[in-house]
mmCIF file of C-alpha atoms in Angstrom:
data_model
loop_
_atom_site.group_PDB
_atom_site.id
_atom_site.type_symbol
_atom_site.label_atom_id
_atom_site.label_comp_id
_atom_site.label_asym_id
_atom_site.label_seq_id
_atom_site.Cartn_x
_atom_site.Cartn_y
_atom_site.Cartn_z
ATOM 1 C CA MET Q 276 1.262 -28.346 8.070
ATOM 2 C CA THR Q 277 3.355 -25.450 9.802
ATOM 3 C CA THR Q 278 1.357 -22.463 12.122
ATOM 4 C CA SER Q 279 2.909 -19.572 11.947
ATOM 5 C CA ARG Q 280 2.570 -20.239 15.494
ATOM 6 C CA GLY Q 281 4.253 -23.746 15.953
ATOM 7 C CA ALA Q 282 7.688 -24.421 16.958
ATOM 8 C CA GLY Q 283 6.688 -22.604 20.566
ATOM 9 C CA HIS Q 284 6.922 -18.582 18.885
ATOM 10 C CA PRO Q 285 4.722 -16.715 21.139
ATOM 11 C CA ALA Q 286 2.486 -14.514 19.955
ATOM 12 C CA LEU Q 287 1.941 -11.210 19.647
ATOM 13 C CA SER Q 288 -0.070 -8.974 21.912
ATOM 14 C CA ARG Q 289 -3.659 -8.266 20.644
ATOM 15 C CA ARG Q 290 -3.550 -4.124 22.210
ATOM 16 C CA LEU Q 291 -5.228 -2.804 19.075
ATOM 17 C CA GLY Q 292 -9.169 -2.190 18.339
ATOM 18 C CA LEU Q 293 -11.106 -1.631 15.580
ATOM 19 C CA THR Q 294 -9.818 2.464 15.830
ATOM 20 C CA ASP Q 295 -6.558 1.374 16.263
ATOM 21 C CA ALA Q 296 -6.856 -0.371 12.933
ATOM 22 C CA VAL Q 297 -9.135 2.362 11.097
ATOM 23 C CA GLY Q 298 -6.381 4.374 12.266
ATOM 24 C CA ILE Q 299 -3.371 2.190 11.157
ATOM 25 C CA GLY Q 300 -5.493 1.001 7.578
ATOM 26 C CA LEU Q 301 -6.242 4.742 6.766
ATOM 27 C CA ALA Q 302 -2.353 6.465 7.432
ATOM 28 C CA SER Q 303 -1.401 3.517 5.242
ATOM 29 C CA MET Q 304 -3.815 4.359 2.066
ATOM 30 C CA LEU Q 305 -4.180 8.148 2.111
ATOM 31 C CA GLY Q 306 -0.022 8.219 2.368
ATOM 32 C CA ALA Q 307 0.364 5.329 0.159
ATOM 33 C CA GLY Q 308 0.609 7.349 -3.160
ATOM 34 C CA VAL Q 309 -2.368 10.222 -2.995
ATOM 35 C CA PHE Q 310 0.286 12.953 -3.349
ATOM 36 C CA VAL Q 311 1.649 11.485 -5.992
ATOM 37 C CA VAL Q 312 0.384 9.043 -8.127
ATOM 38 C CA PHE Q 313 -2.003 11.390 -9.509
ATOM 39 C CA ALA Q 314 0.517 12.642 -12.216
ATOM 40 C CA PRO Q 315 1.933 8.811 -13.684
ATOM 41 C CA ALA Q 316 -1.284 7.812 -13.518
ATOM 42 C CA ALA Q 317 -3.072 11.140 -15.608
ATOM 43 C CA ALA Q 318 -0.269 10.943 -18.187
ATOM 44 C CA ARG Q 319 -2.219 7.600 -19.133
ATOM 45 C CA ALA Q 320 -5.486 7.642 -18.444
ATOM 46 C CA GLY Q 321 -5.791 11.100 -19.900
ATOM 47 C CA SER Q 322 -8.915 12.255 -19.260
ATOM 48 C CA LEU Q 323 -10.559 9.329 -18.295
ATOM 49 C CA LEU Q 324 -8.403 9.595 -14.940
ATOM 50 C CA LEU Q 325 -11.943 8.854 -13.136
ATOM 51 C CA LEU Q 326 -12.762 5.784 -14.251
ATOM 52 C CA ALA Q 327 -8.997 4.262 -13.700
ATOM 53 C CA VAL Q 328 -9.898 5.536 -10.283
ATOM 54 C CA VAL Q 329 -13.596 3.813 -10.226
ATOM 55 C CA LEU Q 330 -11.204 0.577 -11.787
ATOM 56 C CA ALA Q 331 -8.917 0.923 -8.752
ATOM 57 C CA GLY Q 332 -11.140 1.282 -6.634
ATOM 58 C CA ALA Q 333 -13.737 -1.883 -7.318
ATOM 59 C CA LEU Q 334 -10.290 -4.089 -7.565
ATOM 60 C CA ALA Q 335 -9.544 -3.281 -3.953
ATOM 61 C CA VAL Q 336 -13.048 -3.727 -2.688
ATOM 62 C CA VAL Q 337 -13.307 -7.002 -4.511
ATOM 63 C CA ASN Q 338 -10.034 -7.563 -3.610
ATOM 64 C CA ALA Q 339 -10.673 -6.646 0.391
ATOM 65 C CA THR Q 340 -13.463 -9.147 0.424
ATOM 66 C CA SER Q 341 -11.820 -12.312 -0.312
ATOM 67 C CA THR Q 342 -9.238 -10.898 2.001
ATOM 68 C CA ALA Q 343 -11.231 -10.074 5.073
ATOM 69 C CA ARG Q 344 -13.000 -13.618 4.383
ATOM 70 C CA LEU Q 345 -9.649 -15.085 4.684
ATOM 71 C CA ALA Q 346 -8.579 -12.918 7.712
ATOM 72 C CA THR Q 347 -11.962 -14.030 9.541
ATOM 73 C CA ARG Q 348 -10.993 -17.651 9.191
ATOM 74 C CA TYR Q 349 -6.891 -17.309 9.618
ATOM 75 C CA PRO Q 350 -6.597 -14.171 12.510
ATOM 76 C CA ARG Q 351 -2.765 -14.397 12.450
ATOM 77 C CA ALA Q 352 0.062 -12.149 11.653
ATOM 78 C CA GLY Q 353 1.202 -12.900 7.862
ATOM 79 C CA GLY Q 354 -2.090 -11.635 5.516
ATOM 80 C CA ALA Q 355 -1.686 -13.992 1.961
ATOM 81 C CA TYR Q 356 1.693 -15.586 2.701
ATOM 82 C CA VAL Q 357 -0.808 -17.382 5.999
ATOM 83 C CA TYR Q 358 -3.489 -17.625 3.353
ATOM 84 C CA GLY Q 359 -1.512 -19.135 0.504
ATOM 85 C CA ARG Q 360 0.558 -21.633 3.282
ATOM 86 C CA GLU Q 361 -2.690 -22.599 4.496
ATOM 87 C CA ARG Q 362 -5.290 -22.714 1.280
ATOM 88 C CA LEU Q 363 -2.956 -23.624 -1.239
ATOM 89 C CA GLY Q 364 0.770 -24.859 -0.270
ATOM 90 C CA MET Q 365 3.507 -23.756 1.040
ATOM 91 C CA PRO Q 366 5.529 -22.712 -1.911
ATOM 92 C CA TRP Q 367 2.243 -20.426 -2.525
ATOM 93 C CA GLY Q 368 2.406 -18.819 1.068
ATOM 94 C CA HIS Q 369 5.916 -18.164 0.176
ATOM 95 C CA LEU Q 370 5.466 -16.323 -2.425
ATOM 96 C CA ALA Q 371 2.639 -14.560 -1.607
ATOM 97 C CA GLY Q 372 5.211 -13.324 1.551
ATOM 98 C CA TRP Q 373 8.120 -12.962 -0.941
ATOM 99 C CA ALA Q 374 5.594 -10.391 -3.100
ATOM 100 C CA PHE Q 375 4.255 -8.707 -0.043
ATOM 101 C CA ILE Q 376 7.694 -7.935 1.266
ATOM 102 C CA SER Q 377 8.960 -6.600 -1.717
ATOM 103 C CA GLY Q 378 6.122 -4.407 -3.056
ATOM 104 C CA LYS Q 379 5.929 -2.507 0.457
ATOM 105 C CA ILE Q 380 9.184 -2.317 1.067
ATOM 106 C CA ALA Q 381 9.449 -0.754 -2.415
ATOM 107 C CA SER Q 382 6.262 2.028 -0.939
ATOM 108 C CA CYS Q 383 7.999 2.076 1.972
ATOM 109 C CA ALA Q 384 10.838 3.307 -0.077
ATOM 110 C CA ALA Q 385 7.426 5.594 -2.186
ATOM 111 C CA MET Q 386 6.587 7.338 0.857
ATOM 112 C CA ALA Q 387 10.207 8.733 2.606
ATOM 113 C CA LEU Q 388 10.772 9.839 -0.997
ATOM 114 C CA THR Q 389 7.254 11.626 -1.135
ATOM 115 C CA ILE Q 390 8.228 13.370 1.936
ATOM 116 C CA GLY Q 391 11.517 13.819 0.734
ATOM 117 C CA VAL Q 392 10.236 15.653 -2.320
ATOM 118 C CA HIS Q 393 7.668 18.031 -1.017
ATOM 119 C CA VAL Q 394 10.244 18.905 1.907
ATOM 120 C CA LEU Q 395 13.499 19.496 0.193
ATOM 121 C CA PRO Q 396 13.343 18.161 -3.671
ATOM 122 C CA GLY Q 397 16.980 18.644 -4.237
ATOM 123 C CA TRP Q 398 18.277 16.919 -1.287
ATOM 124 C CA SER Q 399 14.808 14.248 -1.437
ATOM 125 C CA LYS Q 400 17.629 10.952 -0.996
ATOM 126 C CA ALA Q 401 19.159 12.301 1.966
ATOM 127 C CA VAL Q 402 15.188 13.132 3.608
ATOM 128 C CA ALA Q 403 13.953 10.064 3.329
ATOM 129 C CA ILE Q 404 17.018 8.272 4.429
ATOM 130 C CA LEU Q 405 16.436 10.294 7.779
ATOM 131 C CA VAL Q 406 13.064 9.512 7.925
ATOM 132 C CA VAL Q 407 13.598 5.950 7.340
ATOM 133 C CA LEU Q 408 15.721 6.220 10.170
ATOM 134 C CA VAL Q 409 12.869 7.612 12.393
ATOM 135 C CA VAL Q 410 10.759 5.592 11.918
ATOM 136 C CA LEU Q 411 12.350 2.832 12.908
ATOM 137 C CA ALA Q 412 12.964 4.253 16.685
ATOM 138 C CA LEU Q 413 8.986 4.675 17.042
ATOM 139 C CA ASN Q 414 8.540 1.081 15.531
ATOM 140 C CA LEU Q 415 11.233 -0.295 17.953
ATOM 141 C CA GLN Q 416 9.669 1.254 20.993
ATOM 142 C CA GLY Q 417 6.143 -1.261 20.321
ATOM 143 C CA ILE Q 418 2.717 -1.555 18.105
ATOM 144 C CA GLU Q 419 0.715 1.245 20.677
ATOM 145 C CA ARG Q 420 2.895 4.175 19.653
ATOM 146 C CA PRO Q 421 2.970 3.949 16.270
ATOM 147 C CA ALA Q 422 -1.051 3.348 15.914
ATOM 148 C CA ARG Q 423 -1.575 6.263 18.081
ATOM 149 C CA VAL Q 424 0.903 8.363 15.868
ATOM 150 C CA ALA Q 425 -1.149 6.578 12.744
ATOM 151 C CA ARG Q 426 -4.689 7.890 14.023
ATOM 152 C CA ALA Q 427 -3.564 11.525 14.769
ATOM 153 C CA ILE Q 428 -1.814 12.176 11.250
ATOM 154 C CA THR Q 429 -4.698 10.501 9.411
ATOM 155 C CA LEU Q 430 -7.418 13.009 11.218
ATOM 156 C CA ALA Q 431 -5.300 16.057 10.551
ATOM 157 C CA VAL Q 432 -4.536 14.671 6.870
ATOM 158 C CA LEU Q 433 -8.436 14.410 6.314
ATOM 159 C CA VAL Q 434 -8.708 18.140 7.636
ATOM 160 C CA VAL Q 435 -6.572 19.701 5.401
ATOM 161 C CA VAL Q 436 -7.201 17.349 2.074
ATOM 162 C CA LEU Q 437 -11.316 17.894 1.934
ATOM 163 C CA THR Q 438 -10.130 21.800 2.350
ATOM 164 C CA PHE Q 439 -8.052 21.364 -0.354
ATOM 165 C CA VAL Q 440 -10.986 19.334 -2.597
ATOM 166 C CA VAL Q 441 -13.774 21.900 -1.713
ATOM 167 C CA VAL Q 442 -11.843 25.129 -2.465
ATOM 168 C CA LEU Q 443 -11.036 23.385 -5.347
ATOM 169 C CA LEU Q 444 -14.526 22.552 -6.011
ATOM 170 C CA MET Q 445 -15.830 25.913 -5.218
ATOM 171 C CA SER Q 446 -13.027 27.690 -7.715
ATOM 172 C CA PRO Q 447 -13.308 28.592 -11.066
ATOM 173 C CA PRO Q 448 -10.928 26.671 -13.512
ATOM 174 C CA VAL Q 449 -7.513 28.329 -13.528
ATOM 175 C CA THR Q 450 -5.965 29.321 -16.496
ATOM 176 C CA VAL Q 451 -2.651 28.435 -16.928
ATOM 177 C CA ASP Q 452 0.109 30.573 -19.752
ATOM 178 C CA ALA Q 453 0.724 27.186 -21.709
ATOM 179 C CA PRO Q 454 -1.638 24.636 -20.631
ATOM 180 C CA PRO Q 455 0.467 20.966 -21.101
ATOM 181 C CA PRO Q 456 -1.306 18.972 -23.715
ATOM 182 C CA THR Q 457 -3.009 15.636 -23.446
ATOM 183 C CA PRO Q 458 -0.506 13.407 -23.148
ATOM 184 C CA PRO Q 459 -0.287 11.077 -26.649
ATOM 185 C CA GLY Q 460 -1.264 7.745 -26.305
ATOM 186 C CA SER Q 461 -3.844 8.169 -23.132
ATOM 187 C CA GLY Q 462 -7.445 7.941 -22.454
ATOM 188 C CA ASP Q 463 -7.635 4.726 -24.379
ATOM 189 C CA TRP Q 464 -8.592 1.410 -22.474
ATOM 190 C CA TRP Q 465 -4.948 0.714 -22.265
ATOM 191 C CA GLY Q 466 -4.116 3.739 -21.057
ATOM 192 C CA VAL Q 467 -7.185 3.417 -18.624
ATOM 193 C CA ALA Q 468 -5.622 0.050 -17.332
ATOM 194 C CA GLN Q 469 -2.701 1.120 -16.805
ATOM 195 C CA ALA Q 470 -3.782 3.871 -15.089
ATOM 196 C CA ALA Q 471 -5.880 1.738 -12.781
ATOM 197 C CA GLY Q 472 -2.601 -0.273 -12.006
ATOM 198 C CA PHE Q 473 -0.946 3.231 -10.573
ATOM 199 C CA MET Q 474 -3.943 4.281 -8.632
ATOM 200 C CA PHE Q 475 -4.306 0.386 -6.943
ATOM 201 C CA PHE Q 476 -1.166 1.635 -5.336
ATOM 202 C CA ALA Q 477 -2.478 4.793 -3.859
ATOM 203 C CA PHE Q 478 -5.996 1.459 -2.691
ATOM 204 C CA ALA Q 479 -3.459 -0.999 -1.420
ATOM 205 C CA GLY Q 480 -2.825 -0.442 2.083
ATOM 206 C CA TYR Q 481 -6.180 -2.272 3.494
ATOM 207 C CA ALA Q 482 -3.576 -5.062 3.479
ATOM 208 C CA ARG Q 483 -2.285 -3.394 6.851
ATOM 209 C CA VAL Q 484 -5.374 -4.411 8.864
ATOM 210 C CA ALA Q 485 -4.771 -8.089 7.336
ATOM 211 C CA THR Q 486 -1.669 -8.447 8.837
ATOM 212 C CA LEU Q 487 -2.860 -7.562 12.050
ATOM 213 C CA GLY Q 488 -4.522 -10.417 12.953
ATOM 214 C CA GLU Q 489 -2.402 -11.720 15.593
ATOM 215 C CA GLU Q 490 -2.287 -7.733 16.978
ATOM 216 C CA VAL Q 491 -6.596 -6.926 16.470
ATOM 217 C CA VAL Q 492 -8.788 -7.467 19.221
ATOM 218 C CA GLU Q 493 -11.643 -9.664 18.255
ATOM 219 C CA PRO Q 494 -10.248 -10.275 14.649
ATOM 220 C CA ARG Q 495 -13.190 -11.308 13.496
ATOM 221 C CA ARG Q 496 -15.317 -8.571 13.923
ATOM 222 C CA ALA Q 497 -13.132 -5.997 13.539
ATOM 223 C CA ILE Q 498 -10.984 -6.491 10.946
ATOM 224 C CA PRO Q 499 -14.264 -6.666 8.077
ATOM 225 C CA ARG Q 500 -15.475 -3.441 9.629
ATOM 226 C CA ALA Q 501 -12.023 -1.910 9.287
ATOM 227 C CA VAL Q 502 -11.237 -2.674 6.070
ATOM 228 C CA ALA Q 503 -15.270 -1.296 4.748
ATOM 229 C CA ILE Q 504 -14.951 1.992 6.448
ATOM 230 C CA CYS Q 505 -10.743 2.614 5.110
ATOM 231 C CA LEU Q 506 -12.437 1.680 1.742
ATOM 232 C CA GLY Q 507 -15.331 3.652 2.025
ATOM 233 C CA VAL Q 508 -13.436 6.797 3.047
ATOM 234 C CA VAL Q 509 -10.428 6.460 0.511
ATOM 235 C CA LEU Q 510 -12.629 6.136 -2.549
ATOM 236 C CA GLY Q 511 -14.789 8.627 -1.729
ATOM 237 C CA LEU Q 512 -11.634 11.104 -1.476
ATOM 238 C CA TYR Q 513 -10.308 10.173 -4.306
ATOM 239 C CA VAL Q 514 -13.505 10.567 -6.220
ATOM 240 C CA LEU Q 515 -13.383 14.098 -5.006
ATOM 241 C CA ILE Q 516 -9.810 14.617 -5.957
ATOM 242 C CA THR Q 517 -10.387 13.460 -9.606
ATOM 243 C CA VAL Q 518 -12.857 15.610 -10.197
ATOM 244 C CA ALA Q 519 -11.877 18.699 -8.733
ATOM 245 C CA LEU Q 520 -8.200 18.452 -10.257
ATOM 246 C CA GLY Q 521 -9.706 17.812 -13.816
ATOM 247 C CA ARG Q 522 -12.628 20.462 -13.947
ATOM 248 C CA THR Q 523 -9.433 22.820 -12.418
ATOM 249 C CA LEU Q 524 -6.482 21.814 -14.317
ATOM 250 C CA GLY Q 525 -6.821 19.296 -16.586
ATOM 251 C CA ALA Q 526 -5.682 15.565 -17.191
ATOM 252 C CA GLY Q 527 -2.586 17.296 -19.125
ATOM 253 C CA TRP Q 528 -1.265 19.711 -16.353
ATOM 254 C CA VAL Q 529 -1.525 16.892 -13.644
ATOM 255 C CA ALA Q 530 0.774 14.750 -15.826
ATOM 256 C CA ALA Q 531 3.222 17.386 -15.821
ATOM 257 C CA ARG Q 532 3.534 17.136 -12.406
ATOM 258 C CA GLU Q 533 5.768 16.316 -9.164
ATOM 259 C CA ALA Q 534 3.466 16.995 -6.726
ATOM 260 C CA PRO Q 535 0.580 17.923 -8.443
ATOM 261 C CA LEU Q 536 -2.135 18.639 -5.227
ATOM 262 C CA ALA Q 537 0.504 21.108 -3.718
ATOM 263 C CA GLU Q 538 1.036 22.956 -6.663
ATOM 264 C CA ALA Q 539 -2.276 22.651 -8.251
ATOM 265 C CA ALA Q 540 -3.261 24.378 -4.617
ATOM 266 C CA GLU Q 541 -0.723 27.014 -5.224
ATOM 267 C CA ILE Q 542 -2.246 28.381 -8.217
ATOM 268 C CA SER Q 543 -5.790 28.176 -6.472
ATOM 269 C CA ALA Q 544 -7.244 31.045 -5.479
ATOM 270 C CA TRP Q 545 -6.393 30.320 -2.259
ATOM 271 C CA PRO Q 546 -2.510 29.653 -2.496
ATOM 272 C CA TRP Q 547 -1.584 29.378 1.219
ATOM 273 C CA LEU Q 548 -3.053 26.057 1.187
ATOM 274 C CA GLY Q 549 -0.375 24.978 -0.841
ATOM 275 C CA PRO Q 550 2.841 24.819 1.585
ATOM 276 C CA MET Q 551 -0.491 23.567 4.049
ATOM 277 C CA LEU Q 552 -0.905 20.316 1.244
ATOM 278 C CA ARG Q 553 3.451 19.932 1.662
ATOM 279 C CA ILE Q 554 2.962 20.115 5.502
ATOM 280 C CA ALA Q 555 -0.092 17.433 5.497
ATOM 281 C CA ALA Q 556 1.555 15.339 2.166
ATOM 282 C CA VAL Q 557 4.754 14.857 4.970
ATOM 283 C CA LEU Q 558 2.382 13.877 7.651
ATOM 284 C CA ALA Q 559 0.041 11.437 5.649
ATOM 285 C CA ALA Q 560 3.531 10.075 4.520
ATOM 286 C CA SER Q 561 5.025 9.399 7.297
ATOM 287 C CA GLY Q 562 1.869 7.749 8.858
ATOM 288 C CA ALA Q 563 1.790 5.417 6.065
ATOM 289 C CA LEU Q 564 5.774 4.498 6.769
ATOM 290 C CA LEU Q 565 4.924 4.196 10.474
ATOM 291 C CA ALA Q 566 2.113 1.279 9.201
ATOM 292 C CA LEU Q 567 3.862 -0.129 6.363
ATOM 293 C CA THR Q 568 7.332 -1.247 8.061
ATOM 294 C CA LEU Q 569 4.959 -2.449 11.073
ATOM 295 C CA GLY Q 570 3.042 -4.604 8.561
ATOM 296 C CA VAL Q 571 6.449 -5.500 6.288
ATOM 297 C CA SER Q 572 8.006 -6.472 9.733
ATOM 298 C CA ARG Q 573 4.812 -8.998 10.646
ATOM 299 C CA THR Q 574 5.187 -10.714 7.537
ATOM 300 C CA VAL Q 575 9.029 -11.127 8.078
ATOM 301 C CA LEU Q 576 8.361 -12.715 11.390
ATOM 302 C CA ALA Q 577 5.589 -14.583 10.348
ATOM 303 C CA MET Q 578 7.722 -16.886 7.298
ATOM 304 C CA ALA Q 579 10.766 -16.725 9.472
ATOM 305 C CA ARG Q 580 8.925 -18.648 12.001
ATOM 306 C CA ASP Q 581 8.276 -21.484 9.466
ATOM 307 C CA ARG Q 582 12.231 -21.015 8.283
ATOM 308 C CA HIS Q 583 11.783 -19.452 5.191
ATOM 309 C CA LEU Q 584 13.800 -16.790 6.376
ATOM 310 C CA PRO Q 585 16.422 -16.535 8.752
ATOM 311 C CA PRO Q 586 15.103 -17.943 12.137
ATOM 312 C CA VAL Q 587 16.907 -14.890 14.189
ATOM 313 C CA LEU Q 588 13.884 -12.748 11.983
ATOM 314 C CA ALA Q 589 11.621 -14.487 14.290
ATOM 315 C CA ARG Q 590 12.673 -13.495 18.052
ATOM 316 C CA LEU Q 591 10.254 -11.191 20.022
ATOM 317 C CA GLU Q 592 12.345 -8.863 21.955
ATOM 318 C CA GLY Q 593 11.773 -5.664 24.230
ATOM 319 C CA PRO Q 594 8.906 -5.087 27.100
ATOM 320 C CA HIS Q 595 6.468 -4.993 23.546
ATOM 321 C CA ARG Q 596 7.486 -7.722 22.072
ATOM 322 C CA VAL Q 597 8.527 -6.671 19.186
ATOM 323 C CA PRO Q 598 10.251 -8.237 16.194
ATOM 324 C CA ARG Q 599 12.830 -6.126 16.361
ATOM 325 C CA ARG Q 600 15.394 -7.146 14.378
ATOM 326 C CA ALA Q 601 12.971 -8.408 11.333
ATOM 327 C CA GLU Q 602 12.646 -4.291 11.766
ATOM 328 C CA ILE Q 603 15.873 -3.701 11.673
ATOM 329 C CA VAL Q 604 16.465 -5.344 8.107
ATOM 330 C CA VAL Q 605 13.351 -4.265 6.689
ATOM 331 C CA ALA Q 606 14.571 -0.458 7.559
ATOM 332 C CA GLY Q 607 18.109 -1.568 5.839
ATOM 333 C CA PHE Q 608 16.070 -2.512 2.678
ATOM 334 C CA VAL Q 609 14.129 0.497 2.163
ATOM 335 C CA ILE Q 610 17.661 2.479 2.609
ATOM 336 C CA VAL Q 611 18.870 0.581 -0.222
ATOM 337 C CA MET Q 612 15.615 0.955 -1.994
ATOM 338 C CA ILE Q 613 15.565 4.961 -1.691
ATOM 339 C CA VAL Q 614 19.626 4.980 -2.818
ATOM 340 C CA LEU Q 615 18.918 3.100 -5.982
ATOM 341 C CA VAL Q 616 15.221 3.882 -7.746
ATOM 342 C CA ASP Q 617 13.337 7.042 -8.068
ATOM 343 C CA LEU Q 618 9.627 7.695 -7.794
ATOM 344 C CA ARG Q 619 8.149 7.008 -10.156
ATOM 345 C CA GLY Q 620 9.986 3.596 -10.155
ATOM 346 C CA VAL Q 621 8.910 2.474 -7.347
ATOM 347 C CA ILE Q 622 5.662 3.018 -7.783
ATOM 348 C CA GLY Q 623 5.855 0.681 -10.510
ATOM 349 C CA PHE Q 624 7.562 -2.007 -9.127
ATOM 350 C CA SER Q 625 5.019 -1.847 -5.772
ATOM 351 C CA SER Q 626 2.016 -2.238 -8.034
ATOM 352 C CA PHE Q 627 3.344 -5.242 -9.942
ATOM 353 C CA CYS Q 628 4.295 -7.102 -7.066
ATOM 354 C CA VAL Q 629 1.540 -6.246 -4.559
ATOM 355 C CA LEU Q 630 -1.355 -7.260 -7.084
ATOM 356 C CA VAL Q 631 0.049 -11.048 -7.347
ATOM 357 C CA TYR Q 632 0.239 -10.616 -3.822
ATOM 358 C CA TYR Q 633 -3.623 -10.054 -3.953
ATOM 359 C CA ALA Q 634 -4.204 -12.390 -6.798
ATOM 360 C CA ILE Q 635 -2.658 -15.393 -4.405
ATOM 361 C CA ALA Q 636 -4.998 -13.885 -1.523
ATOM 362 C CA ASN Q 637 -8.060 -14.459 -4.352
ATOM 363 C CA ALA Q 638 -6.719 -17.679 -5.089
ATOM 364 C CA SER Q 639 -6.424 -18.670 -1.598
ATOM 365 C CA ALA Q 640 -10.612 -17.427 -0.808
ATOM 366 C CA TRP Q 641 -11.746 -19.493 -3.797
ATOM 367 C CA THR Q 642 -11.126 -22.387 -2.002
ATOM 368 C CA LEU Q 643 -13.129 -21.653 1.260
ATOM 369 C CA ASP Q 644 -16.708 -22.809 1.631
ATOM 370 C CA ASP Q 645 -18.762 -20.011 1.192
ATOM 371 C CA GLY Q 646 -21.274 -20.633 -1.545
ATOM 372 C CA TRP Q 647 -20.968 -19.261 -5.088
ATOM 373 C CA LEU Q 648 -20.834 -16.323 -4.682
ATOM 374 C CA GLY Q 649 -17.803 -16.039 -2.464
ATOM 375 C CA ARG Q 650 -15.922 -18.178 -5.093
ATOM 376 C CA ALA Q 651 -16.974 -15.451 -7.925
ATOM 377 C CA VAL Q 652 -15.941 -12.360 -6.531
ATOM 378 C CA ALA Q 653 -12.632 -14.230 -5.394
ATOM 379 C CA ALA Q 654 -12.260 -15.568 -9.495
ATOM 380 C CA VAL Q 655 -12.868 -11.309 -10.629
ATOM 381 C CA GLY Q 656 -10.722 -10.686 -7.740
ATOM 382 C CA PHE Q 657 -7.602 -13.428 -9.763
ATOM 383 C CA ILE Q 658 -8.584 -12.101 -13.137
ATOM 384 C CA GLY Q 659 -8.514 -8.432 -12.388
ATOM 385 C CA CYS Q 660 -4.919 -8.819 -10.343
ATOM 386 C CA LEU Q 661 -3.512 -10.695 -13.026
ATOM 387 C CA LEU Q 662 -4.386 -8.550 -15.773
ATOM 388 C CA VAL Q 663 -3.545 -5.538 -14.150
ATOM 389 C CA ALA Q 664 -0.470 -6.357 -13.124
ATOM 390 C CA ALA Q 665 0.259 -7.322 -16.766
ATOM 391 C CA LEU Q 666 -0.727 -4.022 -18.155
ATOM 392 C CA LEU Q 667 1.693 -2.042 -16.331
ATOM 393 C CA PRO Q 668 4.524 -0.687 -17.912
ATOM 394 C CA TRP Q 669 7.193 -2.907 -19.387
ATOM 395 C CA GLU Q 670 9.602 -1.469 -17.000
ATOM 396 C CA SER Q 671 7.773 -2.473 -13.298
ATOM 397 C CA VAL Q 672 6.601 -5.687 -14.919
ATOM 398 C CA LEU Q 673 9.722 -7.002 -15.836
ATOM 399 C CA ALA Q 674 11.155 -5.725 -12.883
ATOM 400 C CA GLY Q 675 8.647 -7.468 -10.293
ATOM 401 C CA ALA Q 676 8.665 -10.708 -12.933
ATOM 402 C CA VAL Q 677 12.453 -11.295 -11.654
ATOM 403 C CA VAL Q 678 12.218 -10.493 -8.126
ATOM 404 C CA LEU Q 679 9.171 -13.039 -7.900
ATOM 405 C CA ALA Q 680 10.928 -15.037 -10.257
ATOM 406 C CA ILE Q 681 13.986 -15.735 -7.397
ATOM 407 C CA GLY Q 682 11.223 -16.232 -4.657
ATOM 408 C CA ALA Q 683 9.372 -18.869 -6.717
ATOM 409 C CA PHE Q 684 12.686 -20.571 -6.934
ATOM 410 C CA ILE Q 685 13.660 -19.791 -3.296
ATOM 411 C CA GLY Q 686 9.945 -21.268 -2.152
ATOM 412 C CA TRP Q 687 10.587 -23.989 -4.373
ATOM 413 C CA VAL Q 688 13.066 -25.673 -3.117
ATOM 414 C CA ARG Q 689 12.901 -24.995 0.653
ATOM 415 C CA HIS Q 690 10.047 -26.881 0.097
ATOM 416 C CA THR Q 691 11.058 -29.735 -1.457
ATOM 417 C CA THR Q 692 14.424 -29.864 0.946
ATOM 418 C CA ARG Q 693 11.466 -30.132 3.737
ATOM 419 C CA GLU Q 694 9.852 -33.139 2.836
#
């Protein structure tokens, strides 16, 4: 079976330690929707938003367990593309890689649009495109610089968001002139499941750590630790944010906002936190964009090495040995999505694709000889991912299914022509 480092392709340099991996993972997760995803989630779950957050977090933990087991067995760039290819066969690996690339390109577009919404709402798309170009320039300089930037951004964002949460929890509920009613149809099991799908978007950044398998020092030790730290920190933070927003303003108000955290801060007892939250949103989304574009380009690299994408994308160039052509192509597709789709649309599409990606990862983990407990976790993750993906809004399901069907067809053709 072909390996991702076959055909004489050079390996990526192992430069990253545990701290770098945690910084990149937290930057991906904290920027992956925390400042915008609570609104569509509240619109579906209503007063049961906290339950949706916990369900999304539980699904993330299950997926992370399977992913960590696979990452220690296959410490190479590519994530579930490598896992599916090695454990299930080349077509499934191709589909996993296609789902990851499609979903994370949408995530990159969401992060860029989040920056635009918080900086210049009327010119959000133009700002988003400019941000993508700046991030591309940073990534082309090699992974060491983005890792340091991501770590610094993460620390600053954590301080600001925790301050916001403490202020809301210590303040009495805010009375607005005409609070929006609870969204119709929200609060039932279907709405909670849909909200969990949207909230999963805000957890999915931990996959970025697995795609660093070829660049992390001592991956068998560092990757599971980094994933556990990232999930623990982010789940606790999201629970606090949900409780603070719910007791202060209510699900109806949150559902009607475009930037719920920043707008909540602006009408809190400390309104100066509003601009601080907007700055934090820009920093968090920038950190996520730095990490996500790196992760997508590494999956493109792995698929190009196996000739599932044009081999020219597998070239490592420059003094830092980075896949410059893959990074440029990824940035180009992100810009196209920014132009064509709005913020909530890219979130739903990304959630669907990433959930399918994790379903394949769990199916791959099922084949490992790690005992019944590992298989049980993989089975729960597989079923959970497919159910939550299927219950997302029909527009997201339809668009995602079409894109993945195209990818599956290409993978099948590629597999049959190589045999």
